Amino acid sequence: FALKQMVLPGLLVIAVPVLVGFLFGPVSLGMLLVGATASSAMLGFFFNNTGALLDNAKKLHETGLCGMKGSESHNASVVGDTVGDPLKDVAGPSVLIFMKLLGMTALLLLPALL
């Protein structure tokens, strides 16, 4: 089931540079790469750091410095850690892979455009 869900993002990463390159030319393809690289680099950095921050917040609560185990703030930090782990371990690296794959697709397409 998970591999079937990856078909659409995979096609998107391959189809968008091809369509932009052939419809609008190499300059537009370059601008697509600049925008996608800048936004995905910042987004990947944000996802990784946010996930690590939420994980460390839970660890701080478990030391007893910010509240005892079972308190409302500790329960909130556990929920934050539950959200933060997928951000740090899945979403951040996958955005960076998207950035690399988009650039590689454009590089392979470039000889056909020039």
GROMACS .gro file of N, CA and C in nm:
model
  342
    1PHE      N    1   0.082  -0.120   0.000
    1PHE     CA    2   0.000   0.000   0.000
    1PHE      C    3   0.087   0.127   0.000
    2ALA      N    4   0.195   0.123   0.076
    2ALA     CA    5   0.280   0.241   0.086
    2ALA      C    6   0.349   0.271  -0.047
    3LEU      N    7   0.389   0.167  -0.118
    3LEU     CA    8   0.455   0.189  -0.247
    3LEU      C    9   0.358   0.245  -0.350
    4LYS      N   10   0.232   0.205  -0.344
    4LYS     CA   11   0.132   0.260  -0.435
    4LYS      C   12   0.110   0.408  -0.409
    5GLN      N   13   0.123   0.448  -0.283
    5GLN     CA   14   0.106   0.589  -0.249
    5GLN      C   15   0.224   0.674  -0.297
    6MET      N   16   0.336   0.612  -0.330
    6MET     CA   17   0.453   0.686  -0.375
    6MET      C   18   0.454   0.710  -0.526
    7VAL      N   19   0.358   0.656  -0.597
    7VAL     CA   20   0.355   0.672  -0.743
    7VAL      C   21   0.330   0.818  -0.780
    8LEU      N   22   0.232   0.881  -0.719
    8LEU     CA   23   0.199   1.020  -0.753
    8LEU      C   24   0.313   1.117  -0.722
    9PRO      N   25   0.374   1.114  -0.602
    9PRO     CA   26   0.488   1.204  -0.580
    9PRO      C   27   0.605   1.176  -0.674
   10GLY      N   28   0.629   1.049  -0.706
   10GLY     CA   29   0.736   1.016  -0.800
   10GLY      C   30   0.710   1.070  -0.939
   11LEU      N   31   0.587   1.056  -0.985
   11LEU     CA   32   0.551   1.112  -1.116
   11LEU      C   33   0.557   1.264  -1.115
   12LEU      N   34   0.520   1.324  -1.005
   12LEU     CA   35   0.522   1.470  -0.993
   12LEU      C   36   0.665   1.523  -1.006
   13VAL      N   37   0.758   1.458  -0.938
   13VAL     CA   38   0.898   1.502  -0.942
   13VAL      C   39   0.956   1.488  -1.082
   14ILE      N   40   0.913   1.387  -1.155
   14ILE     CA   41   0.966   1.366  -1.290
   14ILE      C   42   0.891   1.449  -1.393
   15ALA      N   43   0.760   1.461  -1.379
   15ALA     CA   44   0.678   1.528  -1.481
   15ALA      C   45   0.691   1.680  -1.477
   16VAL      N   46   0.702   1.739  -1.360
   16VAL     CA   47   0.705   1.886  -1.352
   16VAL      C   48   0.825   1.945  -1.425
   17PRO      N   49   0.949   1.898  -1.402
   17PRO     CA   50   1.060   1.956  -1.480
   17PRO      C   51   1.048   1.932  -1.630
   18VAL      N   52   0.997   1.815  -1.668
   18VAL     CA   53   0.981   1.786  -1.811
   18VAL      C   54   0.881   1.882  -1.873
   19LEU      N   55   0.766   1.900  -1.809
   19LEU     CA   56   0.664   1.990  -1.863
   19LEU      C   57   0.711   2.134  -1.865
   20VAL      N   58   0.772   2.180  -1.757
   20VAL     CA   59   0.819   2.319  -1.753
   20VAL      C   60   0.929   2.339  -1.856
   21GLY      N   61   1.020   2.243  -1.869
   21GLY     CA   62   1.129   2.257  -1.965
   21GLY      C   63   1.082   2.263  -2.109
   22PHE      N   64   0.990   2.175  -2.146
   22PHE     CA   65   0.944   2.173  -2.285
   22PHE      C   66   0.842   2.281  -2.316
   23LEU      N   67   0.760   2.319  -2.219
   23LEU     CA   68   0.659   2.422  -2.245
   23LEU      C   69   0.714   2.564  -2.236
   24PHE      N   70   0.804   2.589  -2.142
   24PHE     CA   71   0.848   2.726  -2.116
   24PHE      C   72   0.996   2.751  -2.141
   25GLY      N   73   1.074   2.646  -2.162
   25GLY     CA   74   1.215   2.664  -2.196
   25GLY      C   75   1.310   2.645  -2.079
   26PRO      N   76   1.440   2.647  -2.111
   26PRO     CA   77   1.540   2.620  -2.008
   26PRO      C   78   1.551   2.728  -1.900
   27VAL      N   79   1.520   2.853  -1.934
   27VAL     CA   80   1.527   2.959  -1.832
   27VAL      C   81   1.421   2.936  -1.725
   28SER      N   82   1.302   2.901  -1.768
   28SER     CA   83   1.195   2.872  -1.672
   28SER      C   84   1.227   2.748  -1.589
   29LEU      N   85   1.290   2.652  -1.650
   29LEU     CA   86   1.331   2.532  -1.576
   29LEU      C   87   1.434   2.569  -1.470
   30GLY      N   88   1.525   2.658  -1.504
   30GLY     CA   89   1.622   2.705  -1.405
   30GLY      C   90   1.556   2.778  -1.290
   31MET      N   91   1.457   2.860  -1.321
   31MET     CA   92   1.385   2.931  -1.214
   31MET      C   93   1.306   2.835  -1.126
   32LEU      N   94   1.250   2.730  -1.187
   32LEU     CA   95   1.182   2.627  -1.109
   32LEU      C   96   1.279   2.561  -1.012
   33LEU      N   97   1.399   2.532  -1.062
   33LEU     CA   98   1.499   2.468  -0.976
   33LEU      C   99   1.544   2.559  -0.863
   34VAL      N  100   1.561   2.687  -0.892
   34VAL     CA  101   1.601   2.782  -0.787
   34VAL      C  102   1.494   2.789  -0.679
   35GLY      N  103   1.369   2.803  -0.721
   35GLY     CA  104   1.260   2.813  -0.623
   35GLY      C  105   1.241   2.685  -0.544
   36ALA      N  106   1.244   2.571  -0.612
   36ALA     CA  107   1.224   2.444  -0.544
   36ALA      C  108   1.340   2.413  -0.449
   37THR      N  109   1.462   2.445  -0.491
   37THR     CA  110   1.578   2.419  -0.406
   37THR      C  111   1.575   2.508  -0.282
   38ALA      N  112   1.547   2.635  -0.301
   38ALA     CA  113   1.544   2.727  -0.187
   38ALA      C  114   1.434   2.689  -0.088
   39SER      N  115   1.314   2.664  -0.139
   39SER     CA  116   1.204   2.634  -0.047
   39SER      C  117   1.219   2.498   0.018
   40SER      N  118   1.265   2.397  -0.055
   40SER     CA  119   1.277   2.265   0.007
   40SER      C  120   1.397   2.257   0.102
   41ALA      N  121   1.501   2.333   0.077
   41ALA     CA  122   1.613   2.335   0.171
   41ALA      C  123   1.570   2.397   0.304
   42MET      N  124   1.495   2.506   0.296
   42MET     CA  125   1.446   2.568   0.420
   42MET      C  126   1.344   2.480   0.490
   43LEU      N  127   1.256   2.417   0.413
   43LEU     CA  128   1.153   2.332   0.472
   43LEU      C  129   1.214   2.208   0.536
   44GLY      N  130   1.310   2.146   0.470
   44GLY     CA  131   1.378   2.030   0.528
   44GLY      C  132   1.452   2.066   0.656
   45PHE      N  133   1.519   2.180   0.656
   45PHE     CA  134   1.589   2.228   0.775
   45PHE      C  135   1.489   2.253   0.888
   46PHE      N  136   1.376   2.313   0.856
   46PHE     CA  137   1.272   2.340   0.955
   46PHE      C  138   1.216   2.210   1.012
   47PHE      N  139   1.187   2.113   0.927
   47PHE     CA  140   1.131   1.986   0.974
   47PHE      C  141   1.229   1.914   1.066
   48ASN      N  142   1.356   1.907   1.027
   48ASN     CA  143   1.455   1.838   1.109
   48ASN      C  144   1.473   1.905   1.243
   49ASN      N  145   1.484   2.037   1.244
   49ASN     CA  146   1.505   2.108   1.370
   49ASN      C  147   1.382   2.105   1.459
   50THR      N  148   1.264   2.115   1.401
   50THR     CA  149   1.142   2.111   1.481
   50THR      C  150   1.125   1.974   1.546
   51GLY      N  151   1.151   1.868   1.471
   51GLY     CA  152   1.142   1.734   1.528
   51GLY      C  153   1.240   1.713   1.642
   52ALA      N  154   1.362   1.761   1.626
   52ALA     CA  155   1.461   1.748   1.732
   52ALA      C  156   1.423   1.832   1.853
   53LEU      N  157   1.367   1.950   1.830
   53LEU     CA  158   1.325   2.036   1.940
   53LEU      C  159   1.214   1.972   2.022
   54LEU      N  160   1.115   1.914   1.955
   54LEU     CA  161   1.005   1.850   2.026
   54LEU      C  162   1.052   1.726   2.102
   55ASP      N  163   1.148   1.654   2.046
   55ASP     CA  164   1.203   1.538   2.116
   55ASP      C  165   1.278   1.582   2.241
   56ASN      N  166   1.357   1.687   2.230
   56ASN     CA  167   1.433   1.735   2.345
   56ASN      C  168   1.344   1.800   2.450
   57ALA      N  169   1.230   1.856   2.409
   57ALA     CA  170   1.137   1.912   2.507
   57ALA      C  171   1.080   1.801   2.595
   58LYS      N  172   1.050   1.687   2.534
   58LYS     CA  173   1.000   1.574   2.614
   58LYS      C  174   1.108   1.523   2.709
   59LYS      N  175   1.231   1.516   2.660
   59LYS     CA  176   1.340   1.471   2.747
   59LYS      C  177   1.361   1.566   2.864
   60LEU      N  178   1.345   1.696   2.840
   60LEU     CA  179   1.359   1.794   2.948
   60LEU      C  180   1.249   1.776   3.051
   61HIS      N  181   1.127   1.749   3.007
   61HIS     CA  182   1.018   1.725   3.101
   61HIS      C  183   1.042   1.599   3.182
   62GLU      N  184   1.101   1.499   3.121
   62GLU     CA  185   1.124   1.373   3.192
   62GLU      C  186   1.234   1.384   3.296
   63THR      N  187   1.321   1.485   3.286
   63THR     CA  188   1.421   1.506   3.390
   63THR      C  189   1.360   1.570   3.514
   64GLY      N  190   1.243   1.631   3.500
   64GLY     CA  191   1.176   1.693   3.614
   64GLY      C  192   1.201   1.842   3.627
   65LEU      N  193   1.274   1.902   3.534
   65LEU     CA  194   1.304   2.044   3.543
   65LEU      C  195   1.186   2.133   3.504
   66CYS      N  196   1.099   2.085   3.417
   66CYS     CA  197   0.987   2.167   3.369
   66CYS      C  198   0.851   2.114   3.410
   67GLY      N  199   0.846   2.016   3.491
   67GLY     CA  200   0.719   1.957   3.533
   67GLY      C  201   0.738   1.809   3.555
   68MET      N  202   0.655   1.755   3.637
   68MET     CA  203   0.666   1.614   3.671
   68MET      C  204   0.598   1.527   3.564
   69LYS      N  205   0.634   1.399   3.563
   69LYS     CA  206   0.568   1.306   3.472
   69LYS      C  207   0.420   1.298   3.509
   70GLY      N  208   0.338   1.297   3.407
   70GLY     CA  209   0.194   1.291   3.429
   70GLY      C  210   0.127   1.426   3.436
   71SER      N  211   0.207   1.533   3.441
   71SER     CA  212   0.147   1.667   3.444
   71SER      C  213   0.095   1.702   3.305
   72GLU      N  214   0.019   1.810   3.299
   72GLU     CA  215  -0.038   1.850   3.171
   72GLU      C  216   0.071   1.891   3.071
   73SER      N  217   0.174   1.958   3.120
   73SER     CA  218   0.282   1.998   3.029
   73SER      C  219   0.361   1.877   2.981
   74HIS      N  220   0.376   1.776   3.066
   74HIS     CA  221   0.445   1.654   3.022
   74HIS      C  222   0.363   1.581   2.917
   75ASN      N  223   0.232   1.574   2.937
   75ASN     CA  224   0.146   1.509   2.838
   75ASN      C  225   0.152   1.583   2.704
   76ALA      N  226   0.158   1.716   2.710
   76ALA     CA  227   0.169   1.794   2.586
   76ALA      C  228   0.303   1.768   2.518
   77SER      N  229   0.409   1.753   2.597
   77SER     CA  230   0.539   1.727   2.536
   77SER      C  231   0.545   1.587   2.475
   78VAL      N  232   0.472   1.491   2.532
   78VAL     CA  233   0.466   1.357   2.473
   78VAL      C  234   0.395   1.362   2.338
   79VAL      N  235   0.286   1.440   2.332
   79VAL     CA  236   0.216   1.457   2.204
   79VAL      C  237   0.308   1.526   2.103
   80GLY      N  238   0.380   1.628   2.149
   80GLY     CA  239   0.475   1.697   2.061
   80GLY      C  240   0.583   1.604   2.010
   81ASP      N  241   0.630   1.514   2.095
   81ASP     CA  242   0.732   1.418   2.052
   81ASP      C  243   0.674   1.321   1.950
   82THR      N  244   0.547   1.285   1.968
   82THR     CA  245   0.481   1.196   1.872
   82THR      C  246   0.471   1.262   1.735
   83VAL      N  247   0.450   1.392   1.732
   83VAL     CA  248   0.445   1.466   1.606
   83VAL      C  249   0.587   1.491   1.554
   84GLY      N  250   0.680   1.515   1.643
   84GLY     CA  251   0.815   1.551   1.603
   84GLY      C  252   0.897   1.439   1.544
   85ASP      N  253   0.874   1.316   1.591
   85ASP     CA  254   0.952   1.204   1.537
   85ASP      C  255   0.931   1.184   1.387
   86PRO      N  256   0.807   1.183   1.336
   86PRO     CA  257   0.793   1.172   1.190
   86PRO      C  258   0.849   1.292   1.115
   87LEU      N  259   0.841   1.411   1.175
   87LEU     CA  260   0.900   1.528   1.109
   87LEU      C  261   1.050   1.509   1.092
   88LYS      N  262   1.115   1.468   1.200
   88LYS     CA  263   1.260   1.456   1.199
   88LYS      C  264   1.308   1.337   1.116
   89ASP      N  265   1.237   1.225   1.126
   89ASP     CA  266   1.286   1.102   1.065
   89ASP      C  267   1.233   1.075   0.925
   90VAL      N  268   1.118   1.134   0.889
   90VAL     CA  269   1.057   1.103   0.759
   90VAL      C  270   1.043   1.227   0.672
   91ALA      N  271   0.976   1.329   0.722
   91ALA     CA  272   0.942   1.445   0.638
   91ALA      C  273   1.066   1.525   0.599
   92GLY      N  274   1.155   1.552   0.694
   92GLY     CA  275   1.274   1.630   0.661
   92GLY      C  276   1.361   1.565   0.556
   93PRO      N  277   1.402   1.439   0.576
   93PRO     CA  278   1.483   1.374   0.473
   93PRO      C  279   1.412   1.357   0.339
   94SER      N  280   1.281   1.334   0.340
   94SER     CA  281   1.212   1.315   0.212
   94SER      C  282   1.203   1.444   0.133
   95VAL      N  283   1.193   1.558   0.201
   95VAL     CA  284   1.194   1.686   0.130
   95VAL      C  285   1.331   1.710   0.066
   96LEU      N  286   1.436   1.672   0.136
   96LEU     CA  287   1.570   1.688   0.080
   96LEU      C  288   1.592   1.594  -0.039
   97ILE      N  289   1.536   1.474  -0.033
   97ILE     CA  290   1.544   1.381  -0.146
   97ILE      C  291   1.467   1.437  -0.265
   98PHE      N  292   1.351   1.497  -0.239
   98PHE     CA  293   1.273   1.562  -0.345
   98PHE      C  294   1.356   1.668  -0.415
   99MET      N  295   1.427   1.749  -0.337
   99MET     CA  296   1.509   1.855  -0.394
   99MET      C  297   1.618   1.798  -0.485
  100LYS      N  298   1.684   1.693  -0.441
  100LYS     CA  299   1.791   1.632  -0.520
  100LYS      C  300   1.736   1.566  -0.647
  101LEU      N  301   1.623   1.498  -0.635
  101LEU     CA  302   1.567   1.429  -0.750
  101LEU      C  303   1.515   1.526  -0.855
  102LEU      N  304   1.460   1.639  -0.811
  102LEU     CA  305   1.414   1.741  -0.905
  102LEU      C  306   1.532   1.797  -0.985
  103GLY      N  307   1.641   1.825  -0.917
  103GLY     CA  308   1.760   1.876  -0.985
  103GLY      C  309   1.821   1.775  -1.080
  104MET      N  310   1.824   1.649  -1.039
  104MET     CA  311   1.880   1.545  -1.126
  104MET      C  312   1.794   1.525  -1.250
  105THR      N  313   1.663   1.530  -1.235
  105THR     CA  314   1.575   1.518  -1.351
  105THR      C  315   1.598   1.633  -1.448
  106ALA      N  316   1.615   1.753  -1.396
  106ALA     CA  317   1.640   1.868  -1.483
  106ALA      C  318   1.774   1.856  -1.554
  107LEU      N  319   1.876   1.806  -1.484
  107LEU     CA  320   2.006   1.789  -1.549
  107LEU      C  321   2.001   1.686  -1.661
  108LEU      N  322   1.926   1.580  -1.640
  108LEU     CA  323   1.914   1.480  -1.746
  108LEU      C  324   1.833   1.531  -1.863
  109LEU      N  325   1.743   1.625  -1.839
  109LEU     CA  326   1.657   1.679  -1.943
  109LEU      C  327   1.725   1.791  -2.022
  110LEU      N  328   1.824   1.854  -1.964
  110LEU     CA  329   1.885   1.972  -2.024
  110LEU      C  330   1.940   1.951  -2.166
  111PRO      N  331   2.007   1.841  -2.199
  111PRO     CA  332   2.053   1.826  -2.338
  111PRO      C  333   1.940   1.824  -2.441
  112ALA      N  334   1.825   1.777  -2.404
  112ALA     CA  335   1.712   1.775  -2.498
  112ALA      C  336   1.655   1.915  -2.519
  113LEU      N  337   1.678   2.005  -2.424
  113LEU     CA  338   1.624   2.140  -2.435
  113LEU      C  339   1.717   2.235  -2.509
  114LEU      N  340   1.844   2.205  -2.512
  114LEU     CA  341   1.940   2.298  -2.574
  114LEU      C  342   1.970   2.265  -2.716
   0.00000   0.00000   0.00000
